[in-house]
Amino acid sequence: MNATLFVCTTCRAGQPVVDGQPVAGARLFTALTQAPPPPGLAIAPVECLSACNNGCAVALSAPGCWSYVYGRLGLNDVPDILAGAAAYAATPDGLVPWRERPQIFRKQSLARLPPQER
């Protein structure tokens, strides 16, 4: 599967913006791209996921698959985000069995969108 993990690079996670300093979402994107992405996954920055009241947000999407938006994420969640994204990328339809999802993906899902029909 060719899945994409979109990372909101404008998320401030409730923190004030300090001139010259990256906001929380930009720091999360940088942390997620420090290691090679899991097989079948691209990591891409986006300027806004419209989840501003939910801390740092990411979205998982792939052609013909369910898509997800997760929020309230931070730098400590990077290993779980990558593990969850890897599990998502390994599915044919975007549906990772509940028990195989990292805890943050079970508890911090903001939205689930059905596959777009072709």
Short mmCIF file of N, CA, C and O in Angstrom, two decimals:
data_model
loop_
_atom_site.label_atom_id
_atom_site.label_comp_id
_atom_site.label_asym_id
_atom_site.label_seq_id
_atom_site.Cartn_x
_atom_site.Cartn_y
_atom_site.Cartn_z
N MET A 1 0.85 -1.17 0.00
CA MET A 1 0.00 0.00 0.00
C MET A 1 0.90 1.24 0.00
O MET A 1 1.98 1.22 0.57
N ASN A 2 0.43 2.28 -0.60
CA ASN A 2 1.12 3.56 -0.57
C ASN A 2 0.35 4.49 0.36
O ASN A 2 -0.51 5.24 -0.07
N ALA A 3 0.66 4.42 1.63
CA ALA A 3 -0.02 5.23 2.64
C ALA A 3 0.79 6.49 2.92
O ALA A 3 2.00 6.52 2.73
N THR A 4 0.09 7.51 3.40
CA THR A 4 0.75 8.75 3.78
C THR A 4 0.35 9.13 5.19
O THR A 4 -0.83 9.09 5.55
N LEU A 5 1.34 9.48 5.98
CA LEU A 5 1.14 10.05 7.31
C LEU A 5 1.32 11.55 7.14
O LEU A 5 2.42 12.03 6.86
N PHE A 6 0.22 12.29 7.24
CA PHE A 6 0.26 13.75 7.15
C PHE A 6 0.45 14.31 8.55
O PHE A 6 -0.24 13.90 9.48
N VAL A 7 1.36 15.24 8.71
CA VAL A 7 1.66 15.84 10.01
C VAL A 7 1.39 17.34 9.91
O VAL A 7 1.97 18.02 9.07
N CYS A 8 0.50 17.83 10.77
CA CYS A 8 0.20 19.26 10.78
C CYS A 8 1.39 20.02 11.35
O CYS A 8 1.72 19.87 12.53
N THR A 9 2.02 20.81 10.51
CA THR A 9 3.21 21.54 10.94
C THR A 9 2.89 22.92 11.51
O THR A 9 3.79 23.65 11.91
N THR A 10 1.61 23.27 11.56
CA THR A 10 1.21 24.55 12.15
C THR A 10 0.58 24.38 13.52
O THR A 10 0.25 25.38 14.16
N CYS A 11 0.42 23.14 13.99
CA CYS A 11 -0.15 22.89 15.31
C CYS A 11 0.73 23.52 16.39
O CYS A 11 1.95 23.31 16.41
N ARG A 12 0.09 24.26 17.28
CA ARG A 12 0.84 24.90 18.37
C ARG A 12 0.68 24.15 19.68
O ARG A 12 1.35 24.47 20.65
N ALA A 13 -0.26 23.21 19.74
CA ALA A 13 -0.50 22.41 20.96
C ALA A 13 -0.74 23.30 22.18
O ALA A 13 -0.30 22.99 23.28
N GLY A 14 -1.42 24.42 21.96
CA GLY A 14 -1.74 25.30 23.07
C GLY A 14 -0.60 26.14 23.58
O GLY A 14 -0.73 26.85 24.57
N GLN A 15 0.53 26.08 22.90
CA GLN A 15 1.72 26.83 23.32
C GLN A 15 1.81 28.15 22.54
O GLN A 15 1.41 28.21 21.38
N PRO A 16 2.33 29.19 23.16
CA PRO A 16 2.51 30.44 22.42
C PRO A 16 3.58 30.29 21.34
O PRO A 16 4.50 29.48 21.48
N VAL A 17 3.45 31.08 20.31
CA VAL A 17 4.44 31.07 19.24
C VAL A 17 5.59 31.98 19.65
O VAL A 17 5.39 33.12 20.06
N VAL A 18 6.81 31.44 19.58
CA VAL A 18 8.02 32.19 19.90
C VAL A 18 8.75 32.45 18.60
O VAL A 18 9.07 31.51 17.86
N ASP A 19 8.98 33.73 18.30
CA ASP A 19 9.67 34.08 17.05
C ASP A 19 10.96 33.30 16.90
O ASP A 19 11.77 33.20 17.83
N GLY A 20 11.14 32.72 15.71
CA GLY A 20 12.36 31.99 15.42
C GLY A 20 12.37 30.56 15.91
O GLY A 20 13.33 29.83 15.64
N GLN A 21 11.34 30.13 16.62
CA GLN A 21 11.27 28.77 17.15
C GLN A 21 10.16 28.00 16.41
O GLN A 21 9.07 28.54 16.20
N PRO A 22 10.41 26.75 16.04
CA PRO A 22 9.35 25.96 15.40
C PRO A 22 8.24 25.64 16.40
O PRO A 22 8.50 25.43 17.59
N VAL A 23 7.02 25.61 15.90
CA VAL A 23 5.89 25.24 16.75
C VAL A 23 5.89 23.73 16.98
O VAL A 23 6.63 22.98 16.33
N ALA A 24 5.05 23.28 17.90
CA ALA A 24 5.03 21.87 18.30
C ALA A 24 4.81 20.93 17.12
O ALA A 24 5.44 19.88 17.03
N GLY A 25 3.91 21.28 16.20
CA GLY A 25 3.65 20.41 15.04
C GLY A 25 4.86 20.28 14.14
O GLY A 25 5.14 19.20 13.62
N ALA A 26 5.59 21.36 13.95
CA ALA A 26 6.81 21.30 13.13
C ALA A 26 7.87 20.45 13.81
O ALA A 26 8.59 19.68 13.15
N ARG A 27 7.96 20.55 15.14
CA ARG A 27 8.92 19.71 15.87
C ARG A 27 8.52 18.24 15.77
O ARG A 27 9.39 17.36 15.62
N LEU A 28 7.22 17.94 15.82
CA LEU A 28 6.75 16.56 15.68
C LEU A 28 7.09 16.02 14.30
O LEU A 28 7.58 14.90 14.16
N PHE A 29 6.86 16.82 13.26
CA PHE A 29 7.19 16.39 11.90
C PHE A 29 8.69 16.07 11.79
O PHE A 29 9.07 15.02 11.25
N THR A 30 9.53 16.94 12.31
CA THR A 30 10.97 16.72 12.27
C THR A 30 11.34 15.42 12.98
O THR A 30 12.13 14.62 12.46
N ALA A 31 10.76 15.20 14.16
CA ALA A 31 11.06 13.98 14.92
C ALA A 31 10.61 12.73 14.15
O ALA A 31 11.30 11.71 14.15
N LEU A 32 9.45 12.80 13.49
CA LEU A 32 8.94 11.65 12.75
C LEU A 32 9.79 11.34 11.52
O LEU A 32 9.82 10.20 11.06
N THR A 33 10.47 12.33 10.99
CA THR A 33 11.26 12.12 9.78
C THR A 33 12.74 11.87 10.08
O THR A 33 13.54 11.76 9.14
N GLN A 34 13.10 11.75 11.33
CA GLN A 34 14.50 11.48 11.70
C GLN A 34 14.93 10.08 11.28
O GLN A 34 16.10 9.88 10.96
N ALA A 35 14.03 9.14 11.32
CA ALA A 35 14.33 7.75 10.93
C ALA A 35 13.66 7.46 9.59
O ALA A 35 12.71 8.15 9.21
N PRO A 36 14.14 6.45 8.87
CA PRO A 36 13.46 6.08 7.63
C PRO A 36 12.01 5.69 7.92
O PRO A 36 11.73 5.07 8.95
N PRO A 37 11.08 6.04 7.04
CA PRO A 37 9.68 5.68 7.28
C PRO A 37 9.48 4.16 7.17
O PRO A 37 10.25 3.48 6.49
N PRO A 38 8.46 3.65 7.83
CA PRO A 38 8.14 2.22 7.68
C PRO A 38 7.83 1.90 6.22
O PRO A 38 7.45 2.79 5.45
N PRO A 39 7.99 0.65 5.82
CA PRO A 39 7.70 0.26 4.44
C PRO A 39 6.27 0.65 4.03
O PRO A 39 5.32 0.49 4.80
N GLY A 40 6.15 1.18 2.83
CA GLY A 40 4.84 1.53 2.30
C GLY A 40 4.26 2.83 2.84
O GLY A 40 3.10 3.13 2.61
N LEU A 41 5.07 3.61 3.56
CA LEU A 41 4.57 4.84 4.19
C LEU A 41 5.43 6.03 3.80
O LEU A 41 6.66 5.98 3.87
N ALA A 42 4.76 7.10 3.40
CA ALA A 42 5.43 8.39 3.20
C ALA A 42 4.97 9.31 4.33
O ALA A 42 3.85 9.19 4.83
N ILE A 43 5.85 10.20 4.75
CA ILE A 43 5.51 11.18 5.79
C ILE A 43 5.56 12.55 5.13
O ILE A 43 6.57 12.93 4.54
N ALA A 44 4.44 13.28 5.22
CA ALA A 44 4.33 14.56 4.53
C ALA A 44 3.83 15.65 5.46
O ALA A 44 2.93 15.41 6.27
N PRO A 45 4.38 16.85 5.32
CA PRO A 45 3.88 17.97 6.11
C PRO A 45 2.62 18.56 5.48
O PRO A 45 2.47 18.54 4.26
N VAL A 46 1.72 19.04 6.31
CA VAL A 46 0.56 19.81 5.85
C VAL A 46 0.45 21.02 6.75
O VAL A 46 0.88 20.99 7.91
N GLU A 47 -0.14 22.09 6.23
CA GLU A 47 -0.19 23.31 7.01
C GLU A 47 -1.32 23.35 8.01
O GLU A 47 -1.26 24.11 8.97
N CYS A 48 -2.37 22.58 7.84
CA CYS A 48 -3.44 22.59 8.84
C CYS A 48 -4.35 21.38 8.64
O CYS A 48 -4.73 21.08 7.51
N LEU A 49 -4.67 20.72 9.73
CA LEU A 49 -5.64 19.62 9.70
C LEU A 49 -6.94 20.02 10.38
O LEU A 49 -7.80 19.19 10.60
N SER A 50 -7.08 21.30 10.73
CA SER A 50 -8.29 21.84 11.38
C SER A 50 -8.64 21.09 12.65
O SER A 50 -9.81 20.82 12.92
N ALA A 51 -7.64 20.73 13.42
CA ALA A 51 -7.83 20.07 14.72
C ALA A 51 -7.15 20.91 15.80
O ALA A 51 -6.54 20.38 16.72
N CYS A 52 -7.25 22.22 15.67
CA CYS A 52 -6.47 23.15 16.47
C CYS A 52 -6.70 23.03 17.98
O CYS A 52 -5.81 23.34 18.76
N ASN A 53 -7.85 22.58 18.40
CA ASN A 53 -8.13 22.44 19.83
C ASN A 53 -7.69 21.09 20.38
O ASN A 53 -8.01 20.75 21.51
N ASN A 54 -6.99 20.32 19.58
CA ASN A 54 -6.61 18.97 19.97
C ASN A 54 -5.11 18.72 19.92
O ASN A 54 -4.66 17.62 19.62
N GLY A 55 -4.32 19.73 20.23
CA GLY A 55 -2.87 19.54 20.25
C GLY A 55 -2.33 19.20 18.88
O GLY A 55 -2.95 19.50 17.87
N CYS A 56 -1.18 18.56 18.84
CA CYS A 56 -0.61 18.16 17.55
C CYS A 56 -1.47 17.08 16.92
O CYS A 56 -1.93 16.16 17.60
N ALA A 57 -1.68 17.20 15.60
CA ALA A 57 -2.54 16.25 14.90
C ALA A 57 -1.80 15.65 13.70
O ALA A 57 -0.94 16.30 13.09
N VAL A 58 -2.16 14.41 13.41
CA VAL A 58 -1.68 13.72 12.22
C VAL A 58 -2.86 13.04 11.56
O VAL A 58 -3.91 12.84 12.19
N ALA A 59 -2.70 12.69 10.29
CA ALA A 59 -3.74 11.95 9.57
C ALA A 59 -3.07 10.83 8.78
O ALA A 59 -1.94 10.98 8.31
N LEU A 60 -3.76 9.72 8.67
CA LEU A 60 -3.32 8.58 7.85
C LEU A 60 -4.30 8.40 6.72
O LEU A 60 -5.52 8.38 6.94
N SER A 61 -3.78 8.24 5.52
CA SER A 61 -4.64 8.08 4.35
C SER A 61 -3.93 7.24 3.30
O SER A 61 -2.69 7.25 3.22
N ALA A 62 -4.72 6.52 2.53
CA ALA A 62 -4.21 5.74 1.40
C ALA A 62 -5.35 5.56 0.40
O ALA A 62 -6.53 5.54 0.80
N PRO A 63 -5.04 5.43 -0.88
CA PRO A 63 -6.08 5.26 -1.89
C PRO A 63 -6.96 4.04 -1.59
O PRO A 63 -6.46 2.96 -1.31
N GLY A 64 -8.27 4.25 -1.63
CA GLY A 64 -9.22 3.16 -1.43
C GLY A 64 -9.31 2.64 -0.01
O GLY A 64 -9.91 1.60 0.23
N CYS A 65 -8.74 3.37 0.95
CA CYS A 65 -8.71 2.92 2.36
C CYS A 65 -9.42 3.91 3.27
O CYS A 65 -9.59 5.07 2.95
N TRP A 66 -9.80 3.41 4.45
CA TRP A 66 -10.27 4.29 5.50
C TRP A 66 -9.16 5.24 5.87
O TRP A 66 -7.98 4.87 5.85
N SER A 67 -9.51 6.47 6.22
CA SER A 67 -8.55 7.47 6.67
C SER A 67 -8.85 7.84 8.10
O SER A 67 -9.99 7.75 8.56
N TYR A 68 -7.82 8.27 8.83
CA TYR A 68 -7.95 8.59 10.25
C TYR A 68 -7.25 9.91 10.56
O TYR A 68 -6.22 10.23 9.96
N VAL A 69 -7.79 10.64 11.54
CA VAL A 69 -7.15 11.83 12.08
C VAL A 69 -6.97 11.57 13.58
O VAL A 69 -7.92 11.17 14.26
N TYR A 70 -5.74 11.79 14.07
CA TYR A 70 -5.42 11.60 15.48
C TYR A 70 -4.91 12.91 16.05
O TYR A 70 -4.21 13.66 15.37
N GLY A 71 -5.23 13.16 17.31
CA GLY A 71 -4.80 14.40 17.95
C GLY A 71 -4.23 14.16 19.34
O GLY A 71 -4.12 13.04 19.81
N ARG A 72 -3.87 15.27 19.98
CA ARG A 72 -3.28 15.26 21.32
C ARG A 72 -1.97 14.46 21.34
O ARG A 72 -1.72 13.69 22.24
N LEU A 73 -1.16 14.68 20.30
CA LEU A 73 0.09 13.95 20.15
C LEU A 73 1.28 14.85 20.46
O LEU A 73 1.19 16.07 20.34
N GLY A 74 2.39 14.23 20.83
CA GLY A 74 3.60 14.97 21.13
C GLY A 74 4.84 14.17 20.80
O GLY A 74 4.77 13.05 20.28
N LEU A 75 5.98 14.74 21.12
CA LEU A 75 7.25 14.10 20.80
C LEU A 75 7.41 12.74 21.46
O LEU A 75 8.03 11.84 20.88
N ASN A 76 6.86 12.55 22.63
CA ASN A 76 6.96 11.25 23.31
C ASN A 76 6.18 10.17 22.58
O ASN A 76 6.40 8.97 22.84
N ASP A 77 5.28 10.56 21.68
CA ASP A 77 4.44 9.60 20.97
C ASP A 77 5.04 9.13 19.64
O ASP A 77 4.45 8.30 18.96
N VAL A 78 6.20 9.64 19.27
CA VAL A 78 6.78 9.32 17.96
C VAL A 78 6.89 7.80 17.72
O VAL A 78 6.45 7.32 16.67
N PRO A 79 7.42 7.00 18.66
CA PRO A 79 7.50 5.56 18.38
C PRO A 79 6.12 4.93 18.14
O PRO A 79 5.97 4.09 17.24
N ASP A 80 5.12 5.33 18.92
CA ASP A 80 3.78 4.77 18.74
C ASP A 80 3.13 5.26 17.45
O ASP A 80 2.40 4.51 16.79
N ILE A 81 3.36 6.51 17.08
CA ILE A 81 2.82 7.02 15.81
C ILE A 81 3.40 6.21 14.65
O ILE A 81 2.66 5.77 13.77
N LEU A 82 4.70 6.00 14.66
CA LEU A 82 5.33 5.23 13.58
C LEU A 82 4.87 3.78 13.57
O LEU A 82 4.65 3.20 12.50
N ALA A 83 4.71 3.19 14.75
CA ALA A 83 4.21 1.80 14.81
C ALA A 83 2.79 1.71 14.29
O ALA A 83 2.45 0.79 13.53
N GLY A 84 1.94 2.65 14.67
CA GLY A 84 0.56 2.65 14.19
C GLY A 84 0.48 2.91 12.70
O GLY A 84 -0.33 2.29 11.99
N ALA A 85 1.32 3.81 12.21
CA ALA A 85 1.34 4.10 10.78
C ALA A 85 1.84 2.89 9.99
O ALA A 85 1.32 2.60 8.90
N ALA A 86 2.81 2.18 10.53
CA ALA A 86 3.32 0.97 9.86
C ALA A 86 2.22 -0.09 9.79
O ALA A 86 2.05 -0.74 8.75
N ALA A 87 1.47 -0.26 10.87
CA ALA A 87 0.37 -1.23 10.87
C ALA A 87 -0.69 -0.83 9.86
O ALA A 87 -1.23 -1.68 9.13
N TYR A 88 -1.00 0.45 9.79
CA TYR A 88 -1.97 0.96 8.82
C TYR A 88 -1.49 0.68 7.39
O TYR A 88 -2.25 0.18 6.57
N ALA A 89 -0.23 1.00 7.11
CA ALA A 89 0.31 0.82 5.76
C ALA A 89 0.33 -0.65 5.34
O ALA A 89 0.31 -0.94 4.14
N ALA A 90 0.34 -1.56 6.29
CA ALA A 90 0.39 -2.99 5.98
C ALA A 90 -1.00 -3.58 5.70
O ALA A 90 -1.09 -4.75 5.33
N THR A 91 -2.06 -2.80 5.87
CA THR A 91 -3.41 -3.32 5.64
C THR A 91 -3.86 -3.04 4.21
O THR A 91 -3.41 -2.08 3.59
N PRO A 92 -4.79 -3.84 3.69
CA PRO A 92 -5.31 -3.57 2.35
C PRO A 92 -6.42 -2.51 2.33
O PRO A 92 -6.74 -1.96 1.29
N ASP A 93 -6.99 -2.23 3.52
CA ASP A 93 -8.15 -1.34 3.57
C ASP A 93 -8.07 -0.24 4.63
O ASP A 93 -9.00 0.53 4.82
N GLY A 94 -6.95 -0.17 5.34
CA GLY A 94 -6.78 0.84 6.38
C GLY A 94 -7.36 0.46 7.73
O GLY A 94 -7.31 1.24 8.67
N LEU A 95 -7.91 -0.74 7.82
CA LEU A 95 -8.53 -1.18 9.07
C LEU A 95 -7.56 -2.06 9.85
O LEU A 95 -7.39 -3.24 9.55
N VAL A 96 -6.93 -1.47 10.86
CA VAL A 96 -6.02 -2.21 11.73
C VAL A 96 -6.86 -2.77 12.88
O VAL A 96 -7.62 -2.01 13.51
N PRO A 97 -6.79 -4.08 13.17
CA PRO A 97 -7.55 -4.61 14.29
C PRO A 97 -7.28 -3.83 15.57
O PRO A 97 -6.15 -3.41 15.84
N TRP A 98 -8.33 -3.61 16.35
CA TRP A 98 -8.28 -2.77 17.56
C TRP A 98 -7.10 -3.11 18.47
O TRP A 98 -6.36 -2.24 18.89
N ARG A 99 -6.91 -4.36 18.77
CA ARG A 99 -5.86 -4.76 19.71
C ARG A 99 -4.46 -4.59 19.15
O ARG A 99 -3.48 -4.61 19.89
N GLU A 100 -4.34 -4.42 17.84
CA GLU A 100 -3.03 -4.24 17.22
C GLU A 100 -2.65 -2.77 17.08
O GLU A 100 -1.55 -2.45 16.66
N ARG A 101 -3.57 -1.87 17.44
CA ARG A 101 -3.30 -0.44 17.36
C ARG A 101 -2.57 0.03 18.62
O ARG A 101 -2.86 -0.42 19.72
N PRO A 102 -1.62 0.96 18.47
CA PRO A 102 -1.02 1.55 19.67
C PRO A 102 -2.10 2.24 20.51
O PRO A 102 -3.12 2.69 19.97
N GLN A 103 -1.88 2.32 21.78
CA GLN A 103 -2.84 2.92 22.70
C GLN A 103 -3.28 4.31 22.24
O GLN A 103 -4.47 4.64 22.30
N ILE A 104 -2.34 5.13 21.77
CA ILE A 104 -2.71 6.48 21.35
C ILE A 104 -3.66 6.47 20.16
O ILE A 104 -4.50 7.36 20.02
N PHE A 105 -3.57 5.46 19.30
CA PHE A 105 -4.48 5.38 18.17
C PHE A 105 -5.85 4.84 18.60
O PHE A 105 -6.83 5.06 17.93
N ARG A 106 -5.92 4.15 19.70
CA ARG A 106 -7.21 3.69 20.23
C ARG A 106 -7.95 4.82 20.92
O ARG A 106 -9.16 4.91 20.84
N LYS A 107 -7.20 5.65 21.64
CA LYS A 107 -7.81 6.65 22.52
C LYS A 107 -7.85 8.06 21.94
O LYS A 107 -8.61 8.89 22.42
N GLN A 108 -7.03 8.35 20.95
CA GLN A 108 -6.90 9.73 20.51
C GLN A 108 -7.32 9.95 19.05
O GLN A 108 -6.88 10.89 18.40
N SER A 109 -8.22 9.10 18.59
CA SER A 109 -8.76 9.26 17.24
C SER A 109 -9.78 10.40 17.25
O SER A 109 -10.68 10.43 18.08
N LEU A 110 -9.61 11.32 16.31
CA LEU A 110 -10.54 12.44 16.19
C LEU A 110 -11.58 12.20 15.11
O LEU A 110 -12.69 12.70 15.19
N ALA A 111 -11.19 11.47 14.07
CA ALA A 111 -12.11 11.21 12.97
C ALA A 111 -11.67 9.97 12.19
O ALA A 111 -10.49 9.65 12.14
N ARG A 112 -12.67 9.33 11.62
CA ARG A 112 -12.43 8.20 10.72
C ARG A 112 -13.30 8.46 9.49
O ARG A 112 -14.50 8.68 9.59
N LEU A 113 -12.68 8.43 8.33
CA LEU A 113 -13.37 8.73 7.08
C LEU A 113 -13.41 7.51 6.18
O LEU A 113 -12.38 6.84 6.01
N PRO A 114 -14.56 7.24 5.56
CA PRO A 114 -14.64 6.06 4.69
C PRO A 114 -13.82 6.25 3.43
O PRO A 114 -13.49 7.37 3.04
N PRO A 115 -13.49 5.13 2.80
CA PRO A 115 -12.72 5.22 1.54
C PRO A 115 -13.52 5.99 0.49
O PRO A 115 -14.75 5.89 0.44
N GLN A 116 -12.80 6.71 -0.31
CA GLN A 116 -13.44 7.40 -1.42
C GLN A 116 -13.65 6.41 -2.55
O GLN A 116 -12.74 5.66 -2.90
N GLU A 117 -14.86 6.39 -3.08
CA GLU A 117 -15.13 5.48 -4.20
C GLU A 117 -14.44 6.01 -5.44
O GLU A 117 -14.33 7.21 -5.66
N ARG A 118 -13.97 5.09 -6.25
CA ARG A 118 -13.26 5.48 -7.48
C ARG A 118 -14.19 5.58 -8.64
O ARG A 118 -15.19 5.08 -8.74
#
